[in-house]
Short mmCIF file of C-alpha atoms and ligand atoms in Angstrom, two decimals:
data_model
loop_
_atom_site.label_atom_id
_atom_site.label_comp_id
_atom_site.label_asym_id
_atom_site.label_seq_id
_atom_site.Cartn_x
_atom_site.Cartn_y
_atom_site.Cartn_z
CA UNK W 1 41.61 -4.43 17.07
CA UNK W 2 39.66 -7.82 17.28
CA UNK W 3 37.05 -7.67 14.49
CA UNK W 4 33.80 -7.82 16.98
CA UNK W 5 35.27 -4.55 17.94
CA UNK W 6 36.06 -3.17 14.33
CA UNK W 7 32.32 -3.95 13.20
CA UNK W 8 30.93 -2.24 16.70
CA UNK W 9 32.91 0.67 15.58
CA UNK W 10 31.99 0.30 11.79
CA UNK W 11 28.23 0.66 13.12
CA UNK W 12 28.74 3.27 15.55
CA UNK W 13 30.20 5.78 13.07
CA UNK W 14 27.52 4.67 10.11
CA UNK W 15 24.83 5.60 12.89
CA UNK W 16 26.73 8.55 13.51
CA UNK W 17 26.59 9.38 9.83
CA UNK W 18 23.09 8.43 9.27
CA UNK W 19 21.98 10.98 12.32
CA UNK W 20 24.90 13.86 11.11
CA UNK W 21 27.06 13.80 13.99
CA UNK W 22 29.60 12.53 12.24
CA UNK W 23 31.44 13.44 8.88
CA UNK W 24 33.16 11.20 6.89
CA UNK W 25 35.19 12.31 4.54
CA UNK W 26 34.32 11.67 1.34
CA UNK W 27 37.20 10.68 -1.86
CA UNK W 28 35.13 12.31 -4.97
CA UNK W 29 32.67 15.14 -3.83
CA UNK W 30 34.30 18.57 -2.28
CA UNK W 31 32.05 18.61 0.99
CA UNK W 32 34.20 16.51 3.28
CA UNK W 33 31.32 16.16 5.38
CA UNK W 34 28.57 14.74 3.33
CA UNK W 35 25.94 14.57 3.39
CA UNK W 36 25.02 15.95 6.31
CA UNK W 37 26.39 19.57 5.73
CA UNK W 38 24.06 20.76 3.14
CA UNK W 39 21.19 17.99 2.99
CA UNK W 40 17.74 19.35 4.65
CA UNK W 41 16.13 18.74 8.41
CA UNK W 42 14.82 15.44 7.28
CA UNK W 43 18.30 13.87 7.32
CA UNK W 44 19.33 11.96 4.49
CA UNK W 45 15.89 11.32 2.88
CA UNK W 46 13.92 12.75 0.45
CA UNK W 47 10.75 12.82 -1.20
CA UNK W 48 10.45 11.51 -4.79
CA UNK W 49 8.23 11.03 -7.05
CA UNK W 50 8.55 7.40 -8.83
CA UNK W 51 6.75 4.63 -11.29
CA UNK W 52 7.29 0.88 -10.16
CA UNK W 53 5.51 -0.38 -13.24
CA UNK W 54 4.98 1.02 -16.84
CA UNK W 55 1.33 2.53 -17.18
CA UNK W 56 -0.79 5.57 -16.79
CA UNK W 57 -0.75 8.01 -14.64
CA UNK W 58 -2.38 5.65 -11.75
CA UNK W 59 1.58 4.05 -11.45
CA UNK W 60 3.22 7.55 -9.83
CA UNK W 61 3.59 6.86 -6.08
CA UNK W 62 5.07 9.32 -4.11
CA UNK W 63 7.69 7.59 -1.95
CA UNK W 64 10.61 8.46 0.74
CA UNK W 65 13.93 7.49 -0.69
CA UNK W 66 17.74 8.20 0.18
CA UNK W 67 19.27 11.11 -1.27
CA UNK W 68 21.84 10.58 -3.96
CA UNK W 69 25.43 10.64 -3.40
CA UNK W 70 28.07 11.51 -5.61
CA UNK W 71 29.92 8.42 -6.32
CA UNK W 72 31.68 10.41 -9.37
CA UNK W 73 34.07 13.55 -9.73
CA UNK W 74 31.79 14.94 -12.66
CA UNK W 75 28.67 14.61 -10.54
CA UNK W 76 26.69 17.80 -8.80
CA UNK W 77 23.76 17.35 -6.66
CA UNK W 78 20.87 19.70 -6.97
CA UNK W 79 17.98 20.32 -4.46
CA UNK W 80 15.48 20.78 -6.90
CA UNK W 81 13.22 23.73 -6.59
CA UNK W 82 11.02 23.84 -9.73
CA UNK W 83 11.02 20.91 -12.71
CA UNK W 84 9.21 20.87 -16.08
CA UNK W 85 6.88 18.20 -17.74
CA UNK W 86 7.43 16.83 -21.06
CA UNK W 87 6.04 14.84 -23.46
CA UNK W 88 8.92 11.93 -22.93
CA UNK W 89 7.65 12.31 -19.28
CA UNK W 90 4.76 10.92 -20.29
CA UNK W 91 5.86 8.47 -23.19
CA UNK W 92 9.12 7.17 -20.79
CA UNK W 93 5.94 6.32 -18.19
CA UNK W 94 4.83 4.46 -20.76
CA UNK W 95 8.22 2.14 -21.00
CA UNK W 96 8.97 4.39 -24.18
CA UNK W 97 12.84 4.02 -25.26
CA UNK W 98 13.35 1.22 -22.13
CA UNK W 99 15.18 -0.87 -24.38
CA UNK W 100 17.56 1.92 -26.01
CA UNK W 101 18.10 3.43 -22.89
CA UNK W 102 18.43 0.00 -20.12
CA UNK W 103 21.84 -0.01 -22.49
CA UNK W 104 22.65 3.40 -21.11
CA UNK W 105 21.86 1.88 -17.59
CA UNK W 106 24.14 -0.86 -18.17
CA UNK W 107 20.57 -2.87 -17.02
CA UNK W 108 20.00 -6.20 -18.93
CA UNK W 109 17.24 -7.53 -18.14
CA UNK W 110 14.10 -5.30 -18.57
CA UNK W 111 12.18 -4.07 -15.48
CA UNK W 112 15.74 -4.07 -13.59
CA UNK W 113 15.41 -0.34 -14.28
CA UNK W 114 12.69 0.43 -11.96
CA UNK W 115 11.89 2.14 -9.62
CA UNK W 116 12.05 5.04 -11.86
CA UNK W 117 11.80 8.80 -11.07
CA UNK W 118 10.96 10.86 -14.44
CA UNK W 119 11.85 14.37 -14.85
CA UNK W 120 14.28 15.69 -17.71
CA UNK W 121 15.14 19.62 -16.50
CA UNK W 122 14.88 21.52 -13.08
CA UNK W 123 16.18 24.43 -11.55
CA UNK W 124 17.49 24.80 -8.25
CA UNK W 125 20.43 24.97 -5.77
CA UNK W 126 23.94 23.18 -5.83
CA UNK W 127 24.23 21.20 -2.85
CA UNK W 128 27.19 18.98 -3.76
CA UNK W 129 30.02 18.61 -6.40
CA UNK W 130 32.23 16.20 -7.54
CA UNK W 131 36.25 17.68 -7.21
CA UNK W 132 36.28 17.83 -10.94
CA UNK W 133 33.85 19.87 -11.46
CA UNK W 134 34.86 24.22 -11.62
CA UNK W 135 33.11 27.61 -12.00
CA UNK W 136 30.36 26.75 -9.72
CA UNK W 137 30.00 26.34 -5.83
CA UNK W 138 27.70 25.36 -3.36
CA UNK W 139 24.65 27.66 -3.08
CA UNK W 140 25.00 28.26 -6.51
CA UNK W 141 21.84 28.62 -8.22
CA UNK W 142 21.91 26.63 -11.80
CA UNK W 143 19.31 25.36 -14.11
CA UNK W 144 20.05 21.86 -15.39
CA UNK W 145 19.12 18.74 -17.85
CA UNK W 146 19.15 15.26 -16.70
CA UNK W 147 20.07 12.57 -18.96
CA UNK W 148 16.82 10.05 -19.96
CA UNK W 149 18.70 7.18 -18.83
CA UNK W 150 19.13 8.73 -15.14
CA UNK W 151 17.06 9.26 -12.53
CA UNK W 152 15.34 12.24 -13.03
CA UNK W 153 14.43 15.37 -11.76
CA UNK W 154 10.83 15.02 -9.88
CA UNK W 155 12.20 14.90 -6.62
CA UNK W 156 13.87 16.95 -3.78
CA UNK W 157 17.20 15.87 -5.24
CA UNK W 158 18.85 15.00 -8.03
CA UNK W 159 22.35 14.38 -9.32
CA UNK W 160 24.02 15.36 -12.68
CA UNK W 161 26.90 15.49 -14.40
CA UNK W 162 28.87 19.66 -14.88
CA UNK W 163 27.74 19.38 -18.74
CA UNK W 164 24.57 19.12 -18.02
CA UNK W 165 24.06 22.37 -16.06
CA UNK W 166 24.62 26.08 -16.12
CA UNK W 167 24.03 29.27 -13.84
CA UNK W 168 20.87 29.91 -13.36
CA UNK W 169 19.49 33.29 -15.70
CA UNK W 170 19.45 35.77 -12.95
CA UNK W 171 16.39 38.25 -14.07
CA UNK W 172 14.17 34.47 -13.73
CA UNK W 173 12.37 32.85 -10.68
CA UNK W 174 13.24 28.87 -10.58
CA UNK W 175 9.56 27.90 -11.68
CA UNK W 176 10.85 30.45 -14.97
CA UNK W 177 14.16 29.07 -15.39
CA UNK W 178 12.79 25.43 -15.14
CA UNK W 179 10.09 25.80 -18.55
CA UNK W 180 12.86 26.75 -20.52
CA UNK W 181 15.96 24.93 -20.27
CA UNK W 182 15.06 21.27 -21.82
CA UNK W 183 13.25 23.13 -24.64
CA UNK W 184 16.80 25.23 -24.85
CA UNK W 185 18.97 22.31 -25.02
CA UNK W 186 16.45 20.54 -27.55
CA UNK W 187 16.30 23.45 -29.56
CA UNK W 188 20.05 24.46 -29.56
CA UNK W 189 20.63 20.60 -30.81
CA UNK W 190 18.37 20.81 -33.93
CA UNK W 191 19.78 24.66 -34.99
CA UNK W 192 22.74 24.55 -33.74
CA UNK W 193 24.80 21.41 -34.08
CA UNK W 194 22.36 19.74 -37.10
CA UNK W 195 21.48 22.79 -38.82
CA UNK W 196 24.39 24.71 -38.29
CA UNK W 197 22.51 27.91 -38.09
CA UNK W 198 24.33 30.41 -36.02
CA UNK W 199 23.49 34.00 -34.59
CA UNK W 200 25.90 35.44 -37.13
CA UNK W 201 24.40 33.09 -40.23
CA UNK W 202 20.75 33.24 -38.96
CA UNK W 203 19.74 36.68 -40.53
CA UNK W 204 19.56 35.78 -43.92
CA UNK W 205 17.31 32.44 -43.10
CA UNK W 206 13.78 32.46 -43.68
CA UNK W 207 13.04 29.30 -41.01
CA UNK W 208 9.23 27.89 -39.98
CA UNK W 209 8.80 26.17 -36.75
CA UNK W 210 5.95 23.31 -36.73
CA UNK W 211 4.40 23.78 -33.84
CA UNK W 212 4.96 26.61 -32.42
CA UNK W 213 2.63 26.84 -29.40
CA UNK W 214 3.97 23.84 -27.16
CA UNK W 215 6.78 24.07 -24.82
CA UNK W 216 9.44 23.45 -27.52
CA UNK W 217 8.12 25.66 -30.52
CA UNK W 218 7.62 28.97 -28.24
CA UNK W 219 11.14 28.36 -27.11
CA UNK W 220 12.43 28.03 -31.01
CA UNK W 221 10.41 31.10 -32.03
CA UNK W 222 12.32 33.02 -29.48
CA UNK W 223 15.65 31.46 -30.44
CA UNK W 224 15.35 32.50 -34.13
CA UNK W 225 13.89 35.40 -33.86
CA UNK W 226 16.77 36.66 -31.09
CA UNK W 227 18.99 35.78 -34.15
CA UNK W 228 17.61 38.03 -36.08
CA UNK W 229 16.15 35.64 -38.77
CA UNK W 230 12.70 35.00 -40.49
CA UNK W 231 10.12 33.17 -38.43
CA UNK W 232 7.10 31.64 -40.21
CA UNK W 233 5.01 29.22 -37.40
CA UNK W 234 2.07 26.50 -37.79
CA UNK W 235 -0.43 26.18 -34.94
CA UNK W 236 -3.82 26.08 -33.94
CA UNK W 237 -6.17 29.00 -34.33
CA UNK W 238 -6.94 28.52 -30.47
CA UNK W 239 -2.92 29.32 -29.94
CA UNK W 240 -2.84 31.99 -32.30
CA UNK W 241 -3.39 34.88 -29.29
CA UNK W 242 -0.70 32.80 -27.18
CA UNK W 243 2.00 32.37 -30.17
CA UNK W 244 1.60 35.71 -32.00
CA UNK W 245 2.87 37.25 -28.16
CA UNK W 246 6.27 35.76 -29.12
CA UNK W 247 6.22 38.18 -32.41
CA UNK W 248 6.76 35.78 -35.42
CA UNK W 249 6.95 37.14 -38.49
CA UNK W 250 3.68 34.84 -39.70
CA UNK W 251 1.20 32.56 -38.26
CA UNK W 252 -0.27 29.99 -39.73
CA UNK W 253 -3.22 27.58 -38.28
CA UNK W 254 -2.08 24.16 -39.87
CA UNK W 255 -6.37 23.16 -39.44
CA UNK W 256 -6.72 25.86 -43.05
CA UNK W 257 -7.11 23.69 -45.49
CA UNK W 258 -4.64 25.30 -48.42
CA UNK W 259 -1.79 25.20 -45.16
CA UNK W 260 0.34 23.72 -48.12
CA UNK W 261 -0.19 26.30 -50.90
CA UNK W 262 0.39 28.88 -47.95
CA UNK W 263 3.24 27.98 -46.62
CA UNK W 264 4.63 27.86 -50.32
CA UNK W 265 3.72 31.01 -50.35
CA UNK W 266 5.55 32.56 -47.74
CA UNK W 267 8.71 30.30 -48.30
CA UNK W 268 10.59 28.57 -49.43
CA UNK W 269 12.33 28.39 -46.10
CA UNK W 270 16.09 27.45 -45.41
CA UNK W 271 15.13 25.87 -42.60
CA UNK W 272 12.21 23.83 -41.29
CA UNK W 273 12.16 23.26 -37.60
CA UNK W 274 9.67 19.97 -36.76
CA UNK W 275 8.48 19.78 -33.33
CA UNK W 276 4.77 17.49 -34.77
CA UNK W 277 5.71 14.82 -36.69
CA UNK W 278 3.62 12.81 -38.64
CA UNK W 279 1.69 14.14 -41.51
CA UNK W 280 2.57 17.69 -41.14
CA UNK W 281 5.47 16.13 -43.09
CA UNK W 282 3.78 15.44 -45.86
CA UNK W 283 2.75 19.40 -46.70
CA UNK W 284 5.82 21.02 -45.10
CA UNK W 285 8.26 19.01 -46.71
CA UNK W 286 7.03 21.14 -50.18
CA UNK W 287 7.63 24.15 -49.19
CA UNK W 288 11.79 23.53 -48.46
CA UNK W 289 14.34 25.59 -50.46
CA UNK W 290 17.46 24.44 -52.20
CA UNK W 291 20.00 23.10 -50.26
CA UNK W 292 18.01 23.89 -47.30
CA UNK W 293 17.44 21.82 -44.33
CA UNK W 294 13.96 19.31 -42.41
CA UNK W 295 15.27 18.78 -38.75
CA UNK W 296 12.81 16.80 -36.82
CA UNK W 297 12.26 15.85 -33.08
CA UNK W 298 9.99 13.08 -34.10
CA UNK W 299 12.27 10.23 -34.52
CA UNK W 300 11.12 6.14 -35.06
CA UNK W 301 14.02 5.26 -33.68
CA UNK W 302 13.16 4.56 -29.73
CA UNK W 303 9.28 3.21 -31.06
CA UNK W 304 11.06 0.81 -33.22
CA UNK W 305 13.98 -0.70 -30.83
CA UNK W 306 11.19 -0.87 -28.04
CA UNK W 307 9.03 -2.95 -31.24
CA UNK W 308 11.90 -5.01 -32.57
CA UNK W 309 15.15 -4.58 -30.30
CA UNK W 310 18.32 -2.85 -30.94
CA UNK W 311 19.89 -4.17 -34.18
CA UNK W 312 16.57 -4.64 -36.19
CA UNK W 313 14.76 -1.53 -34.36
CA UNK W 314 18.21 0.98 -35.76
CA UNK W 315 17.98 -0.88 -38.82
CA UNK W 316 14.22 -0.07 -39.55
CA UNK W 317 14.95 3.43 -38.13
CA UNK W 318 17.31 4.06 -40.47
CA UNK W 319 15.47 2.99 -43.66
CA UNK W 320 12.54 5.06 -42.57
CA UNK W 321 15.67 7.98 -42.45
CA UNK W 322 16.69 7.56 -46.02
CA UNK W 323 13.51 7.22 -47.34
CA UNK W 324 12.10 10.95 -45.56
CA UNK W 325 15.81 11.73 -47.24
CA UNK W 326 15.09 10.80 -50.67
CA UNK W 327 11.51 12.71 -50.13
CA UNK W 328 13.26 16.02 -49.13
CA UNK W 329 16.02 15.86 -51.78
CA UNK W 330 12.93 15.93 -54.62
CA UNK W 331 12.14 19.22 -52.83
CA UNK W 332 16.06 20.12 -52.96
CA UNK W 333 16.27 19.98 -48.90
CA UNK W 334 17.86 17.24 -46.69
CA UNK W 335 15.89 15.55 -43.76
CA UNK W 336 18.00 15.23 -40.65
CA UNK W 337 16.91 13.90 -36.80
CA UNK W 338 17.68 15.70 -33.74
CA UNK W 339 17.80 14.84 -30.30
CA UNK W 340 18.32 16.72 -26.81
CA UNK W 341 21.71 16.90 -26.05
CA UNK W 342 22.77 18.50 -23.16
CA UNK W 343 25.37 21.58 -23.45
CA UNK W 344 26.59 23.82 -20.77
CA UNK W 345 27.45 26.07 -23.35
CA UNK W 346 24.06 26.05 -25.02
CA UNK W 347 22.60 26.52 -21.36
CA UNK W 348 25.20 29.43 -21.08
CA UNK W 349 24.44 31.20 -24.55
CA UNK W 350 20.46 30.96 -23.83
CA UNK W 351 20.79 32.62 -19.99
CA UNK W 352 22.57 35.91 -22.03
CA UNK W 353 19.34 36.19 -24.02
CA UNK W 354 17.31 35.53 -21.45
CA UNK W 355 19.18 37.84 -18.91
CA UNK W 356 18.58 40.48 -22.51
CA UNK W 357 14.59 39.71 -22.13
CA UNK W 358 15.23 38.41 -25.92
CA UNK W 359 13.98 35.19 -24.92
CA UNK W 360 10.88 35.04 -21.89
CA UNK W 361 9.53 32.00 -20.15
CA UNK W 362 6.15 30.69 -21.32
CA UNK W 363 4.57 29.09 -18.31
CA UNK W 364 1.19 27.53 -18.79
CA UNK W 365 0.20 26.58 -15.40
CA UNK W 366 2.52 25.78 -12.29
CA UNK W 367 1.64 22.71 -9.86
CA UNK W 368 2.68 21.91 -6.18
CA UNK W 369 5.29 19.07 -6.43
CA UNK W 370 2.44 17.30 -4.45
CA UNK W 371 -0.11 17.44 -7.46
CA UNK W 372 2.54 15.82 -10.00
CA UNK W 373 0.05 13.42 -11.34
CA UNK W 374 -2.36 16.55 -11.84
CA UNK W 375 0.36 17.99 -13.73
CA UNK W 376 0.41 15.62 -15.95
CA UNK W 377 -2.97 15.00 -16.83
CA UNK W 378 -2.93 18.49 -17.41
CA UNK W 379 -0.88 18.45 -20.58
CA UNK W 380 -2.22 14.81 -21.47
CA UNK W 381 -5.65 16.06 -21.29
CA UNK W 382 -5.16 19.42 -23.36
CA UNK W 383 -3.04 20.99 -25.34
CA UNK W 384 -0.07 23.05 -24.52
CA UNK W 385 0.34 26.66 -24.86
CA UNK W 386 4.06 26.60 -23.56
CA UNK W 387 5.40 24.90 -20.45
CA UNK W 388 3.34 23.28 -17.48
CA UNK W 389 5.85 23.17 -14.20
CA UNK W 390 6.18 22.08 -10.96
CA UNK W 391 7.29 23.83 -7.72
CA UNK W 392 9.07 21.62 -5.60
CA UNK W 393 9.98 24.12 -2.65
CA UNK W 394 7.14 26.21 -2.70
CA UNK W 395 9.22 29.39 -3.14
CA UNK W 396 7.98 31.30 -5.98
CA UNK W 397 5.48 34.14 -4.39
CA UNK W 398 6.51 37.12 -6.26
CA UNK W 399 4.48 37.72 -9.23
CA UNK W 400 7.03 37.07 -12.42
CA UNK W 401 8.15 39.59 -14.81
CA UNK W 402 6.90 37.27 -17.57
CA UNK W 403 2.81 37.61 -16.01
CA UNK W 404 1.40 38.42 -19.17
CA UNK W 405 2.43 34.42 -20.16
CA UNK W 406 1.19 32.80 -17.59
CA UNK W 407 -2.43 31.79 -18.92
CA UNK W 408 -4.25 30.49 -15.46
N1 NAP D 1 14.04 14.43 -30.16
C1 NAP D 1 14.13 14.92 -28.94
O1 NAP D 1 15.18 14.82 -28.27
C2 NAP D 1 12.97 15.66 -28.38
C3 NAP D 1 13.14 16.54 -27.30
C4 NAP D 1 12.04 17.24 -26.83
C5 NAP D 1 10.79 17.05 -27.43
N2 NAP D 1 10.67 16.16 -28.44
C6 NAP D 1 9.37 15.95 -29.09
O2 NAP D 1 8.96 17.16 -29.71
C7 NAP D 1 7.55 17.24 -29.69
C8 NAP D 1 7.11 18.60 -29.15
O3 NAP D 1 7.49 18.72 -27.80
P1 NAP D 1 6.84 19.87 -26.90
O4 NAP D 1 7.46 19.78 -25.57
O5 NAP D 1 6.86 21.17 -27.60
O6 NAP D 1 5.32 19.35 -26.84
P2 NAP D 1 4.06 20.10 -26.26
O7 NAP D 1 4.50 21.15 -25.31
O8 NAP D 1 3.11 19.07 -25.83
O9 NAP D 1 3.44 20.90 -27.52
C9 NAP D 1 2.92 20.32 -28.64
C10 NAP D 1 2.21 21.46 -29.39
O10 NAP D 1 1.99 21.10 -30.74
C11 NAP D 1 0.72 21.64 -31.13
N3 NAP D 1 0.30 20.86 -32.29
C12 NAP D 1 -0.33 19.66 -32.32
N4 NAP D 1 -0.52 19.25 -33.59
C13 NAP D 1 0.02 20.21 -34.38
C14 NAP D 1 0.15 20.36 -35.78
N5 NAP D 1 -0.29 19.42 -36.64
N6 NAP D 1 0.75 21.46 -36.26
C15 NAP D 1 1.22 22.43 -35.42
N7 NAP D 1 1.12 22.34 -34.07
C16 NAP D 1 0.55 21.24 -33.56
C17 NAP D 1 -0.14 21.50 -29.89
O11 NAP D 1 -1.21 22.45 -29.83
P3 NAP D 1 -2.61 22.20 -30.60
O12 NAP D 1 -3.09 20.82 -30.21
O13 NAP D 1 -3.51 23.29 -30.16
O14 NAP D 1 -2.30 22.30 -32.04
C18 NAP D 1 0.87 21.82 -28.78
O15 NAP D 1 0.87 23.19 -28.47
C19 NAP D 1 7.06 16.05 -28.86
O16 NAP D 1 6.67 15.02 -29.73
C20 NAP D 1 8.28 15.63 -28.08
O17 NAP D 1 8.26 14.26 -27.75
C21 NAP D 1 11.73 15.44 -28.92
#
C-alpha cells in the first residue's frame, strides 16, 4: 500500500471512529469497541466544568471537551451522576498545593497544569475498565475518589484508578452516595490507618470530633459512634439542632467561653479528631489523655511548599510538626497529620454501615451540575451543616430516605 493510500485509510477509519461506525479495538480497556459502545448521544464529548486561571469563582467556565480514555489497565471510567464540593475545591481553585501536586502531574513548569477540572468524589455508572481491573463490570453502579492531582470529578466523565472506587451503597440515591464518600475516605485515613482505632478497639475510646457539623465531622460522628465508642463534638450553637440528629454522646458550642475547662471535663479523650485547625488547637490539645492521640486534617504542608517550594516548604512543615508534637506530649498525647487516601476497602467497610442505616447521608443542599459556581458560593458564603452536592444527570426525583437531613 503506497502511503497516500495508508493515510486516506488512516483518516477514513479515525472519522469512522470519531462518528461510532467503527470500533477499534482497544489494547488496555475491556470494551473492544470504545468509545463508542457505552459513551452518550453526543458522541465522544462531554461537558465539563474547568478553571483556565487560578482565582475566584468568576474563573469556572463550562466548556465541551473529549471524553477520557483509558490509556491504563488500572483505569475505570465513570459517567458521573452526582459529585460533592469541598473545601480543597475551593482552595485547589485558588492554585492551593499546585506546586506539591504539578510533581504528581509529572508538570514542570507551573500553569502547564491547566485547564483544570476540580472535583474530588462522585457517584455514578462504570462505563469503561482497564483489563486489570476485577469485581466490577460495566453498568455497575460505584461511588468513587479522584486523586487531587487528576482531573476531577465535575464533569460528565471521569477516569480513575480500581483503588479508588467501590460499589455503590445500594439503600442510597447517587446525590446520597456522592456527600459521603470523600468524607469516608478522609475519615477512615485519620482513625483508621493514623489512629489505629478499629471497630473491635473503638468501644473503650472516649474520642471528640472538632467540628462536627461540616461535611467531614457529621461523617466522623457517624463512624465512631457505629463503632460503638464515646463521641464528644465542638460546633456552633446554630448547628447544634443539625449535629445532635447524628446522636453524639455531647455537644459542645466551641463560641462558650470555658469550651476548655468543658471539654476537660468530659475527657480526657483517647482520641481527638481535628477537622478546624487553627486555634481550636490551642484549648483541645489540654484536654488529651495519656498516650492518647491529636490527628489533624489541617496540615501546613501544601501552604508552605506553594510559599517556599518543595525542599524548604517540607522542611518548614515538618518543624511546625514537631513543635505541635512536643505541645501534645506535655499533655501526654502525640500530634499526628492525616490526609485522604483513597481505599477500596475503606469505601467497602463504610457501604456495610451505610447499607445497616448506621451511617446516613447529610445533604445540605443539592445543585444542577449547571449551577456549579452557585454551589460553591454556597458553602463559601455560609457555613456547612453537612455536604452541598451536585446532580450531574438530573436523576434523583424520589424523595430520599435520609429527608429529615436535607435542610432546604
Ligand atoms: N487533610 C486532608 O486530606 C483533608 C481532607 C478533607 C478535608 N480536609 C480539611 O478538613 C476541614 C474540614 O472539612 P469539611 O469538608 O468538613 O469542611 P466544611 O464542610 O466546610 O465544614 C466546616 C465546619 O466547621 C465548622 N466550624 C468552623 N469553625 C469551627 C470551630 N472553631 N470549631 C468547631 N467547628 C467549627 C463550620 O460551622 P460553623 O461555622 O457554624 O462553626 C462548618 O460546619 C477543611 O479545612 C478541609 O480542607 C482535609
Amino acid at each position: 500500500m503506497n502511503a497516500l493510500r495508508r493515510l486516506a485509510l488512516t483518516e477514513t477509519i479515525r472519522r469512522g471512529f470519531l462518528q461510532g461506525t467503527v470500533a477499534l479495538p482497544c489494547k488496555v480497556c475491556r470494551n473492544p469497541a470504545l468509545p463508542m459502545s457505552t459513551l452518550p448521544d453526543t458522541g465522544t464529548k462531554m461537558l465539563a466544568w474547568q478553571i483556565d486561571d487560578y482565582g475566584g469563582i468568576d474563573r469556572f467556565k463550562l466548556v465541551e471537551k473529549p471524553v477520557p480514555i483509558i490509556t491504563k489497565p488500572d483505569q475505570v471510567l465513570i459517567k458521573v451522576h452526582a459529585s460533592s464540593i469541598n473545601p480543597i475545591d475551593i482552595r485547589m481553585r485558588g492554585g492551593y498545593g499546585a506546586r506539591l501536586l504539578n510533581r504528581a502531574r509529572g508538570v514542570s513548569k507551573a500553569g502547564d497544569e491547566l485547564p483544570l477540572t476540580l472535583g474530588r468524589d462522585c457517584s455514578g455508572v462504570v462505563v469503561d475498565m482497564g483489563r486489570l481491573v476485577k469485581g466490577i463490570d460495566i453498568g455497575q453502579a460505584v461511588w468513587a475518589n479522584v486523586h487531587a492531582a487528576s482531573q476531577g470529578s465535575h464533569a460528565q466523565y471521569v477516569l480513575v484508578t480500581k483503588n479508588d472506587l467501590s460499589k455503590k451503597p445500594e439503600n442510597l440515591t447517587h446525590v446520597e452516595a456522592a456527600s459521603i464518600n470523600y468524607a469516608a475516605i478522609t475519615t477512615w485515613s485519620a482513625v483508621y490507618a493514623v489512629a489505629k482505632i478499629r471497630p473491635e478497639n473503638a468501644t473503650d475510646k472516649r474520642v471528640l470530633i472538632l467540628g462536627g457539623s461540616g461535611g467531614i465531622g457529621s461523617f466522623a460522628i457517624q463512624l465512631m459512634k457505629a463503632w460503638g465508642a464515646h463521641v464528644t463534638t465542638t460546633c456552633s450553637a446554630s448547628a447544634t439542632e443539625f449535629v445532635s440528629k447524628l446522636n453524639p454522646h455531647h455537644i459542645v458550642d466551641y463560641n462558650r467561653p470555658d469550651v476548655e475547662s468543658e471539654l476537660k471535663r468530659i475527657g480526657p479523650f483517647d482520641f481527638i479528631y481535628d477537622t478546624v485547625g487553627g486555634d481550636t488547637e490551642q484549648y483541645a490539645m489540654k484536654a488529651l489523655n495519656k498516650g492518647s492521640q491529636y490527628v489533624t486534617l489541617v496540615s501546613p504542608l501544601m501552604l508552605e511548599t506553594d510559599k517556599h517550594g518543595l525542599v524548604r516548604g517540607s522542611l518548614s512543615a515538618s518543624w511546625a510538626l514537631f513543635n505541635k508534637n512536643m505541645q501534645a506530649n506535655k499533655f501526654g498525647g502525640k500530634y499526628r497529620w492525616s490526609f485522604a487516601h483513597p481505599s477500596t476497602y475503606a469505601l467497602n467497610e463504610v457501604a456495610k454501615l451505610v447499607e445497616q442505616d448506621l451511617i446516613r447521608p447529610c445533604v445540605e443542599k443539592v445543585f444542577p451540575f449547571t449551577e456549579l459556581p452557585d454551589a460553591f458560593a454556597n458553602i463559601e458564603t455560609r457555613s456547612a451543616r453537612g455536604k452541598t452536592v451536585v446532580n450531574v444527570v438530573g436523576q434523583e426525583l424520589k424523595v430520599p430516605k435520609s429527608a429529615d437531613f436535607y435542610m432546604s
